[in-house]
mmCIF file of C-alpha atoms in Angstrom:
data_model
loop_
_atom_site.group_PDB
_atom_site.id
_atom_site.type_symbol
_atom_site.label_atom_id
_atom_site.label_comp_id
_atom_site.label_asym_id
_atom_site.label_seq_id
_atom_site.Cartn_x
_atom_site.Cartn_y
_atom_site.Cartn_z
ATOM 1 C CA MET Z 1 -21.366 -34.873 -15.785
ATOM 2 C CA THR Z 2 -21.999 -31.730 -16.195
ATOM 3 C CA PRO Z 3 -19.537 -29.246 -16.774
ATOM 4 C CA ARG Z 4 -17.636 -27.083 -14.516
ATOM 5 C CA LEU Z 5 -19.201 -23.364 -14.926
ATOM 6 C CA GLN Z 6 -15.446 -21.789 -14.897
ATOM 7 C CA SER Z 7 -15.290 -24.339 -18.304
ATOM 8 C CA LEU Z 8 -18.357 -22.969 -20.037
ATOM 9 C CA TYR Z 9 -17.138 -18.873 -19.190
ATOM 10 C CA THR Z 10 -13.834 -19.943 -20.355
ATOM 11 C CA PHE Z 11 -15.601 -21.323 -23.542
ATOM 12 C CA VAL Z 12 -17.443 -17.871 -23.982
ATOM 13 C CA LEU Z 13 -14.768 -15.481 -23.297
ATOM 14 C CA VAL Z 14 -12.835 -17.301 -26.390
ATOM 15 C CA ALA Z 15 -15.697 -17.259 -28.179
ATOM 16 C CA ARG Z 16 -16.376 -13.285 -27.715
ATOM 17 C CA ASN Z 17 -12.596 -12.332 -27.743
ATOM 18 C CA GLY Z 18 -11.358 -15.039 -30.956
ATOM 19 C CA SER Z 19 -8.532 -16.019 -28.968
ATOM 20 C CA MET Z 20 -7.616 -17.972 -26.210
ATOM 21 C CA LYS Z 21 -4.439 -15.203 -25.405
ATOM 22 C CA GLU Z 22 -6.965 -12.717 -24.926
ATOM 23 C CA ALA Z 23 -9.390 -15.278 -22.729
ATOM 24 C CA ALA Z 24 -6.026 -15.808 -20.200
ATOM 25 C CA ARG Z 25 -5.886 -11.780 -20.065
ATOM 26 C CA SER Z 26 -9.491 -11.561 -19.079
ATOM 27 C CA LEU Z 27 -9.135 -14.369 -16.366
ATOM 28 C CA ALA Z 28 -5.719 -13.964 -14.852
ATOM 29 C CA ILE Z 29 -4.600 -17.003 -16.295
ATOM 30 C CA THR Z 30 -2.657 -18.842 -18.783
ATOM 31 C CA PRO Z 31 -3.643 -19.361 -22.734
ATOM 32 C CA GLY Z 32 -2.550 -23.261 -21.779
ATOM 33 C CA ALA Z 33 -5.117 -23.205 -18.708
ATOM 34 C CA VAL Z 34 -7.531 -22.214 -21.466
ATOM 35 C CA SER Z 35 -6.533 -24.557 -23.362
ATOM 36 C CA GLN Z 36 -7.196 -27.457 -21.168
ATOM 37 C CA ARG Z 37 -10.354 -25.910 -19.918
ATOM 38 C CA ILE Z 38 -11.606 -25.663 -23.796
ATOM 39 C CA ARG Z 39 -10.014 -29.924 -24.506
ATOM 40 C CA ASP Z 40 -11.802 -30.933 -21.415
ATOM 41 C CA LEU Z 41 -15.430 -29.295 -22.647
ATOM 42 C CA GLU Z 42 -14.674 -30.603 -26.677
ATOM 43 C CA THR Z 43 -14.173 -34.040 -24.712
ATOM 44 C CA ARG Z 44 -17.439 -33.584 -22.978
ATOM 45 C CA HIS Z 45 -18.767 -32.337 -25.724
ATOM 46 C CA GLY Z 46 -18.157 -34.652 -28.401
ATOM 47 C CA GLY Z 47 -16.814 -33.432 -31.011
ATOM 48 C CA ARG Z 48 -14.756 -29.831 -31.771
ATOM 49 C CA LEU Z 49 -16.087 -25.966 -30.315
ATOM 50 C CA PHE Z 50 -13.253 -24.370 -32.115
ATOM 51 C CA ALA Z 51 -11.465 -24.143 -35.489
ATOM 52 C CA ARG Z 52 -7.992 -23.335 -34.731
ATOM 53 C CA SER Z 53 -5.980 -20.946 -36.936
ATOM 54 C CA ARG Z 54 -2.625 -19.323 -36.761
ATOM 55 C CA THR Z 55 -4.640 -16.241 -36.810
ATOM 56 C CA GLY Z 56 -7.106 -17.809 -33.361
ATOM 57 C CA VAL Z 57 -10.045 -19.947 -33.017
ATOM 58 C CA SER Z 58 -13.263 -19.377 -34.811
ATOM 59 C CA LEU Z 59 -16.671 -21.802 -33.719
ATOM 60 C CA THR Z 60 -17.234 -24.651 -35.555
ATOM 61 C CA GLU Z 61 -21.249 -25.222 -35.813
ATOM 62 C CA ALA Z 62 -21.360 -27.021 -32.531
ATOM 63 C CA GLY Z 63 -19.693 -24.120 -30.785
ATOM 64 C CA ARG Z 64 -21.947 -21.190 -32.209
ATOM 65 C CA ARG Z 65 -24.992 -23.619 -31.301
ATOM 66 C CA LEU Z 66 -23.890 -24.082 -27.466
ATOM 67 C CA LEU Z 67 -22.534 -19.943 -27.790
ATOM 68 C CA ASP Z 68 -26.427 -19.377 -28.596
ATOM 69 C CA GLN Z 69 -27.205 -21.200 -25.158
ATOM 70 C CA LEU Z 70 -24.510 -19.631 -22.546
ATOM 71 C CA ASP Z 71 -23.463 -16.128 -23.526
ATOM 72 C CA GLN Z 72 -26.974 -14.564 -23.266
ATOM 73 C CA ALA Z 73 -27.130 -16.009 -19.507
ATOM 74 C CA PHE Z 74 -23.483 -14.955 -18.904
ATOM 75 C CA ALA Z 75 -23.672 -11.843 -19.957
ATOM 76 C CA THR Z 76 -27.066 -11.709 -16.623
ATOM 77 C CA ILE Z 77 -24.534 -12.869 -14.144
ATOM 78 C CA GLU Z 78 -22.362 -10.751 -15.274
ATOM 79 C CA GLU Z 79 -24.235 -7.321 -15.479
ATOM 80 C CA VAL Z 80 -26.083 -8.582 -12.080
ATOM 81 C CA SER Z 81 -22.043 -8.897 -10.417
ATOM 82 C CA ALA Z 82 -21.611 -5.225 -11.639
ATOM 83 C CA ARG Z 83 -24.605 -4.206 -10.130
ATOM 84 C CA CYS Z 84 -23.713 -5.693 -6.801
ATOM 85 C CA LEU Z 85 -20.662 -4.182 -7.047
ATOM 86 C CA GLN Z 86 -21.779 -0.885 -7.056
ATOM 87 C CA THR Z 87 -24.254 -0.688 -4.690
ATOM 88 C CA GLY Z 88 -22.374 -2.678 -1.902
ATOM 89 C CA GLN Z 89 -18.683 -2.867 -2.302
ATOM 90 C CA ALA Z 90 -17.880 -0.117 -3.837
ATOM 91 C CA ASN Z 91 -16.303 2.480 -1.605
ATOM 92 C CA HIS Z 92 -14.817 -0.863 0.621
ATOM 93 C CA LEU Z 93 -11.003 -1.220 -0.782
ATOM 94 C CA ARG Z 94 -9.711 -4.762 0.091
ATOM 95 C CA ILE Z 95 -5.564 -4.481 0.094
ATOM 96 C CA ASN Z 96 -3.510 -7.607 0.008
ATOM 97 C CA ALA Z 97 0.061 -6.570 0.816
ATOM 98 C CA ALA Z 98 3.129 -7.911 2.236
ATOM 99 C CA ALA Z 99 3.584 -7.692 5.861
ATOM 100 C CA GLY Z 100 6.747 -5.430 6.336
ATOM 101 C CA PHE Z 101 5.669 -2.881 3.331
ATOM 102 C CA ALA Z 102 2.215 -2.816 4.833
ATOM 103 C CA SER Z 103 3.287 -2.372 8.616
ATOM 104 C CA SER Z 104 6.408 -0.221 8.125
ATOM 105 C CA TRP Z 105 4.761 2.153 5.027
ATOM 106 C CA LEU Z 106 1.307 1.887 4.155
ATOM 107 C CA VAL Z 107 -0.455 1.783 7.928
ATOM 108 C CA PRO Z 108 1.129 4.546 9.141
ATOM 109 C CA ARG Z 109 -0.166 6.817 6.315
ATOM 110 C CA LEU Z 110 -3.276 5.457 5.914
ATOM 111 C CA GLY Z 111 -5.635 7.873 8.437
ATOM 112 C CA ALA Z 112 -3.809 10.639 5.882
ATOM 113 C CA PHE Z 113 -5.955 8.756 3.153
ATOM 114 C CA THR Z 114 -8.793 7.733 5.107
ATOM 115 C CA GLY Z 115 -9.054 10.925 7.016
ATOM 116 C CA ALA Z 116 -9.371 13.004 3.540
ATOM 117 C CA ASN Z 117 -11.660 10.342 2.542
ATOM 118 C CA PRO Z 118 -14.252 9.029 4.850
ATOM 119 C CA GLU Z 119 -16.572 7.706 2.848
ATOM 120 C CA ILE Z 120 -13.883 5.077 1.743
ATOM 121 C CA SER Z 121 -13.282 2.458 4.115
ATOM 122 C CA ILE Z 122 -10.492 -0.064 3.892
ATOM 123 C CA SER Z 123 -9.222 -3.468 4.615
ATOM 124 C CA ILE Z 124 -5.296 -4.431 4.376
ATOM 125 C CA GLU Z 125 -4.810 -8.257 5.163
ATOM 126 C CA THR Z 126 -0.578 -9.226 4.409
ATOM 127 C CA GLU Z 127 -1.213 -13.226 3.875
ATOM 128 C CA ALA Z 128 2.292 -14.101 1.719
ATOM 129 C CA ARG Z 129 0.513 -15.954 -0.387
ATOM 130 C CA LEU Z 130 -0.268 -14.664 -4.354
ATOM 131 C CA VAL Z 131 -4.030 -13.567 -4.861
ATOM 132 C CA ASP Z 132 -6.240 -14.653 -7.144
ATOM 133 C CA PHE Z 133 -8.379 -11.138 -7.518
ATOM 134 C CA ARG Z 134 -10.844 -12.692 -10.447
ATOM 135 C CA HIS Z 135 -11.776 -15.866 -7.500
ATOM 136 C CA GLU Z 136 -10.913 -14.261 -4.454
ATOM 137 C CA PRO Z 137 -12.714 -11.017 -2.471
ATOM 138 C CA VAL Z 138 -9.524 -8.556 -2.357
ATOM 139 C CA ASP Z 139 -9.697 -6.122 -4.638
ATOM 140 C CA LEU Z 140 -5.944 -4.784 -5.527
ATOM 141 C CA GLY Z 141 -2.566 -5.879 -3.982
ATOM 142 C CA ILE Z 142 1.133 -4.511 -3.394
ATOM 143 C CA ARG Z 143 3.126 -7.344 -5.215
ATOM 144 C CA HIS Z 144 7.129 -6.778 -4.992
ATOM 145 C CA GLY Z 145 8.093 -8.118 -8.190
ATOM 146 C CA LEU Z 146 9.520 -7.052 -12.042
ATOM 147 C CA GLY Z 147 5.639 -5.983 -12.630
ATOM 148 C CA ARG Z 148 5.245 -8.489 -15.073
ATOM 149 C CA TYR Z 149 1.807 -10.144 -14.093
ATOM 150 C CA PRO Z 150 -0.766 -11.119 -16.765
ATOM 151 C CA GLY Z 151 -3.563 -10.447 -17.093
ATOM 152 C CA LEU Z 152 -3.730 -7.669 -14.241
ATOM 153 C CA THR Z 153 -2.492 -3.921 -14.337
ATOM 154 C CA ALA Z 154 0.538 -3.343 -12.502
ATOM 155 C CA TYR Z 155 1.313 0.780 -11.120
ATOM 156 C CA ARG Z 156 4.973 1.496 -10.119
ATOM 157 C CA ILE Z 157 4.565 2.815 -6.648
ATOM 158 C CA ALA Z 158 8.086 2.606 -4.965
ATOM 159 C CA ALA Z 159 11.969 1.140 -5.402
ATOM 160 C CA PRO Z 160 13.593 1.817 -1.793
ATOM 161 C CA ASP Z 161 16.851 1.214 -2.328
ATOM 162 C CA MET Z 162 18.827 -1.746 0.408
ATOM 163 C CA VAL Z 163 20.814 -0.261 3.081
ATOM 164 C CA VAL Z 164 22.592 -1.756 6.429
ATOM 165 C CA VAL Z 165 20.703 -1.384 9.196
ATOM 166 C CA ALA Z 166 21.484 -2.568 13.167
ATOM 167 C CA SER Z 167 21.137 -1.113 16.396
ATOM 168 C CA PRO Z 168 22.845 1.543 18.146
ATOM 169 C CA LYS Z 169 24.642 -0.330 20.992
ATOM 170 C CA LEU Z 170 26.429 -3.328 18.242
ATOM 171 C CA LEU Z 171 27.672 -0.724 16.423
ATOM 172 C CA ASP Z 172 29.423 1.548 19.542
ATOM 173 C CA ALA Z 173 30.681 -1.847 21.188
ATOM 174 C CA GLY Z 174 31.957 -3.283 17.564
ATOM 175 C CA PRO Z 175 34.558 -3.032 15.530
ATOM 176 C CA PRO Z 176 34.818 0.412 13.397
ATOM 177 C CA LEU Z 177 31.935 0.678 9.862
ATOM 178 C CA ARG Z 178 32.748 2.904 7.153
ATOM 179 C CA ALA Z 179 33.003 0.974 4.415
ATOM 180 C CA PRO Z 180 31.246 -2.113 3.206
ATOM 181 C CA ALA Z 181 34.365 -4.871 3.660
ATOM 182 C CA ASP Z 182 34.186 -4.141 7.303
ATOM 183 C CA CYS Z 183 30.060 -5.351 7.698
ATOM 184 C CA LEU Z 184 32.946 -8.767 7.157
ATOM 185 C CA ASN Z 185 33.743 -8.234 10.752
ATOM 186 C CA PHE Z 186 29.968 -7.980 12.341
ATOM 187 C CA THR Z 187 27.348 -11.682 12.002
ATOM 188 C CA LEU Z 188 25.260 -10.627 9.049
ATOM 189 C CA LEU Z 189 21.581 -11.740 9.802
ATOM 190 C CA GLN Z 190 19.331 -12.898 6.681
ATOM 191 C CA ASP Z 191 16.816 -12.419 4.561
ATOM 192 C CA GLN Z 192 15.523 -16.201 3.802
ATOM 193 C CA HIS Z 193 16.617 -17.244 0.682
ATOM 194 C CA ARG Z 194 20.156 -16.033 2.305
ATOM 195 C CA ARG Z 195 21.322 -14.455 -1.435
ATOM 196 C CA ASP Z 196 20.748 -10.645 0.294
ATOM 197 C CA TRP Z 197 24.180 -10.181 1.584
ATOM 198 C CA PRO Z 198 26.461 -11.986 -1.824
ATOM 199 C CA LEU Z 199 24.422 -10.465 -3.863
ATOM 200 C CA TRP Z 200 25.221 -6.532 -1.938
ATOM 201 C CA PHE Z 201 28.776 -7.784 -1.641
ATOM 202 C CA LYS Z 202 29.120 -8.953 -5.310
ATOM 203 C CA ALA Z 203 27.725 -5.595 -6.841
ATOM 204 C CA LEU Z 204 30.020 -3.485 -4.384
ATOM 205 C CA GLY Z 205 32.902 -5.008 -5.438
ATOM 206 C CA VAL Z 206 33.721 -6.837 -2.352
ATOM 207 C CA SER Z 207 34.857 -10.525 -1.529
ATOM 208 C CA ALA Z 208 32.860 -12.002 1.300
ATOM 209 C CA ASP Z 209 34.617 -14.890 1.577
ATOM 210 C CA GLY Z 210 35.594 -15.354 6.094
ATOM 211 C CA ALA Z 211 31.572 -14.018 5.654
ATOM 212 C CA ARG Z 212 29.984 -14.245 9.163
ATOM 213 C CA TYR Z 213 26.626 -15.236 8.830
ATOM 214 C CA GLY Z 214 23.359 -15.611 11.222
ATOM 215 C CA PRO Z 215 19.837 -16.453 11.869
ATOM 216 C CA SER Z 216 18.020 -16.138 7.911
ATOM 217 C CA PHE Z 217 14.272 -15.139 8.845
ATOM 218 C CA SER Z 218 11.244 -15.223 6.146
ATOM 219 C CA ASP Z 219 10.085 -11.907 7.198
ATOM 220 C CA ASP Z 220 11.396 -9.135 7.010
ATOM 221 C CA GLY Z 221 9.746 -7.519 9.861
ATOM 222 C CA LEU Z 222 11.402 -10.132 11.860
ATOM 223 C CA LEU Z 223 14.367 -9.608 10.660
ATOM 224 C CA VAL Z 224 14.903 -5.790 11.405
ATOM 225 C CA ARG Z 225 13.600 -6.618 15.013
ATOM 226 C CA ALA Z 226 16.407 -9.086 15.394
ATOM 227 C CA ALA Z 227 18.745 -6.288 14.341
ATOM 228 C CA ALA Z 228 17.581 -3.994 17.008
ATOM 229 C CA GLU Z 229 17.796 -6.412 20.043
ATOM 230 C CA GLY Z 230 21.612 -6.232 18.732
ATOM 231 C CA GLN Z 231 22.157 -9.454 17.297
ATOM 232 C CA GLY Z 232 23.680 -8.103 14.071
ATOM 233 C CA LEU Z 233 24.002 -6.015 10.502
ATOM 234 C CA ALA Z 234 21.065 -6.260 8.848
ATOM 235 C CA LEU Z 235 20.104 -5.646 4.743
ATOM 236 C CA VAL Z 236 16.653 -4.598 4.525
ATOM 237 C CA ARG Z 237 14.948 -1.641 2.381
ATOM 238 C CA GLU Z 238 15.033 1.793 3.159
ATOM 239 C CA PHE Z 239 11.933 2.606 4.337
ATOM 240 C CA TYR Z 240 12.087 0.521 7.429
ATOM 241 C CA MET Z 241 13.995 3.677 8.653
ATOM 242 C CA SER Z 242 10.758 5.382 8.891
ATOM 243 C CA ASP Z 243 9.626 3.303 11.122
ATOM 244 C CA GLY Z 244 8.659 4.987 14.397
ATOM 245 C CA TYR Z 245 8.111 2.114 15.952
ATOM 246 C CA LEU Z 246 11.935 1.121 15.432
ATOM 247 C CA ALA Z 247 12.918 4.956 16.203
ATOM 248 C CA GLY Z 248 16.457 4.826 18.372
ATOM 249 C CA LYS Z 249 16.399 1.555 17.999
ATOM 250 C CA ILE Z 250 17.821 0.668 14.598
ATOM 251 C CA VAL Z 251 19.940 3.295 13.081
ATOM 252 C CA ARG Z 252 21.757 3.181 9.059
ATOM 253 C CA ALA Z 253 24.420 1.737 9.848
ATOM 254 C CA LEU Z 254 27.192 2.684 6.649
ATOM 255 C CA ASP Z 255 25.708 5.417 3.723
ATOM 256 C CA VAL Z 256 26.345 3.111 0.781
ATOM 257 C CA SER Z 257 22.791 2.233 -0.552
ATOM 258 C CA CYS Z 258 22.315 -0.735 -3.125
ATOM 259 C CA PRO Z 259 19.789 -0.103 -5.880
ATOM 260 C CA VAL Z 260 17.044 -3.090 -6.649
ATOM 261 C CA GLU Z 261 15.761 -3.869 -9.724
ATOM 262 C CA PHE Z 262 12.601 -4.854 -8.585
ATOM 263 C CA ALA Z 263 9.982 -2.237 -6.748
ATOM 264 C CA TYR Z 264 6.824 -2.270 -5.292
ATOM 265 C CA TYR Z 265 3.197 -1.936 -7.478
ATOM 266 C CA LEU Z 266 -0.065 -1.814 -7.071
ATOM 267 C CA VAL Z 267 -1.690 -4.818 -8.354
ATOM 268 C CA GLY Z 268 -5.464 -5.619 -9.682
ATOM 269 C CA LEU Z 269 -7.847 -6.444 -12.604
ATOM 270 C CA PRO Z 270 -7.712 -4.017 -15.202
ATOM 271 C CA ALA Z 271 -11.968 -3.235 -14.309
ATOM 272 C CA THR Z 272 -10.646 -2.708 -10.564
ATOM 273 C CA PHE Z 273 -8.903 0.230 -11.756
ATOM 274 C CA GLU Z 274 -11.952 2.347 -13.034
ATOM 275 C CA ARG Z 275 -13.523 2.561 -9.890
ATOM 276 C CA PRO Z 276 -13.482 6.137 -8.261
ATOM 277 C CA ALA Z 277 -12.465 4.657 -5.267
ATOM 278 C CA VAL Z 278 -9.509 2.611 -6.187
ATOM 279 C CA LYS Z 279 -8.665 5.953 -8.774
ATOM 280 C CA ARG Z 280 -8.592 8.515 -5.789
ATOM 281 C CA PHE Z 281 -6.865 4.977 -3.702
ATOM 282 C CA LEU Z 282 -4.133 5.409 -6.758
ATOM 283 C CA ALA Z 283 -3.802 9.095 -7.128
ATOM 284 C CA TRP Z 284 -2.800 9.606 -3.552
ATOM 285 C CA MET Z 285 -0.622 6.556 -2.912
ATOM 286 C CA ILE Z 286 1.733 7.167 -6.206
ATOM 287 C CA PRO Z 287 2.335 10.863 -5.063
ATOM 288 C CA GLU Z 288 2.781 9.822 -0.993
ATOM 289 C CA ALA Z 289 5.406 7.139 -1.869
ATOM 290 C CA LEU Z 290 7.773 8.328 -5.030
ATOM 291 C CA PRO Z 291 9.281 11.574 -2.795
ATOM 292 C CA ALA Z 292 9.964 9.041 0.199
ATOM 293 C CA PHE Z 293 11.742 6.447 -2.044
ATOM 294 C CA ARG Z 294 15.503 7.314 -3.644
ATOM 295 C CA SER Z 295 15.208 6.539 -7.358
ATOM 296 C CA SER Z 296 17.155 3.504 -8.538
ATOM 297 C CA ASP Z 297 19.547 3.339 -11.056
ATOM 298 C CA SER Z 298 18.223 0.092 -12.805
ATOM 299 C CA ARG Z 299 21.307 -0.607 -14.749
ATOM 300 C CA HIS Z 300 23.161 -0.873 -11.502
ATOM 301 C CA ALA Z 301 21.091 -2.062 -10.361
ATOM 302 C CA LEU Z 302 20.632 -5.787 -7.070
ATOM 303 C CA PRO Z 303 19.463 -8.503 -8.766
ATOM 304 C CA LEU Z 304 17.111 -9.610 -5.433
ATOM 305 C CA ALA Z 305 14.854 -12.873 -5.963
ATOM 306 C CA GLU Z 306 11.194 -12.078 -5.811
#
């Protein structure tokens, strides 16, 4: 049976780098996955292709013969791929982002970037999944996490605080809301993991006994819409307060915010950030985002789930 192309390319990268860890970083996969591909290839080949040591790996004689047959072929493929990128896609950016961040923060501001850079076209997708940048036609991702993405380059964009929001009608009709403990007198709308409110109360030293929890929502946009309809209080990232669609429909219900450890990062393959169009997008996005959010003090940050 013919070996898979991805296993052969993995072999070439390991041979070039002398390290399975470096090959894994280039492929944006785990070292274990690289090791498995090499084992499968060695099984098909009928012998060892690498000699392992504490300092890395080196080619056996059989491995050297195989590399001689493959290296130039893959070098040609890489050159052709780079040339196609330069001529056909250099000024087109495909960005994957969380739906809430895209609709409430990115899209309202994107016109400023495209107006100043009319030669750069942008496509936005909001699928709730992790993108494989090496094997999918996506250039950049905006991810919410701790910034640790093996094999990828990540630039910290913003860490918006968590704030309590509600419909003005709900606040006018309900009991007074002056302190975090007063939130317990309202229905509390939940994130999909049902963790934000308990962690928020714990961080602020408030016992959550007797809390009335309402429905949970898999998308923050739905959570905010439920709050706008007066169904309860919502704990959301502060950029929703700048959403023009929600103007007057929700207000910040309590003058208390809680920083979080997680932040939004612009993520992609290292080579992607060498493209001029990507450099211009990054140079625009960071100064655009930083003034919009408070700086968070991670020493007392709320450890919300990714």
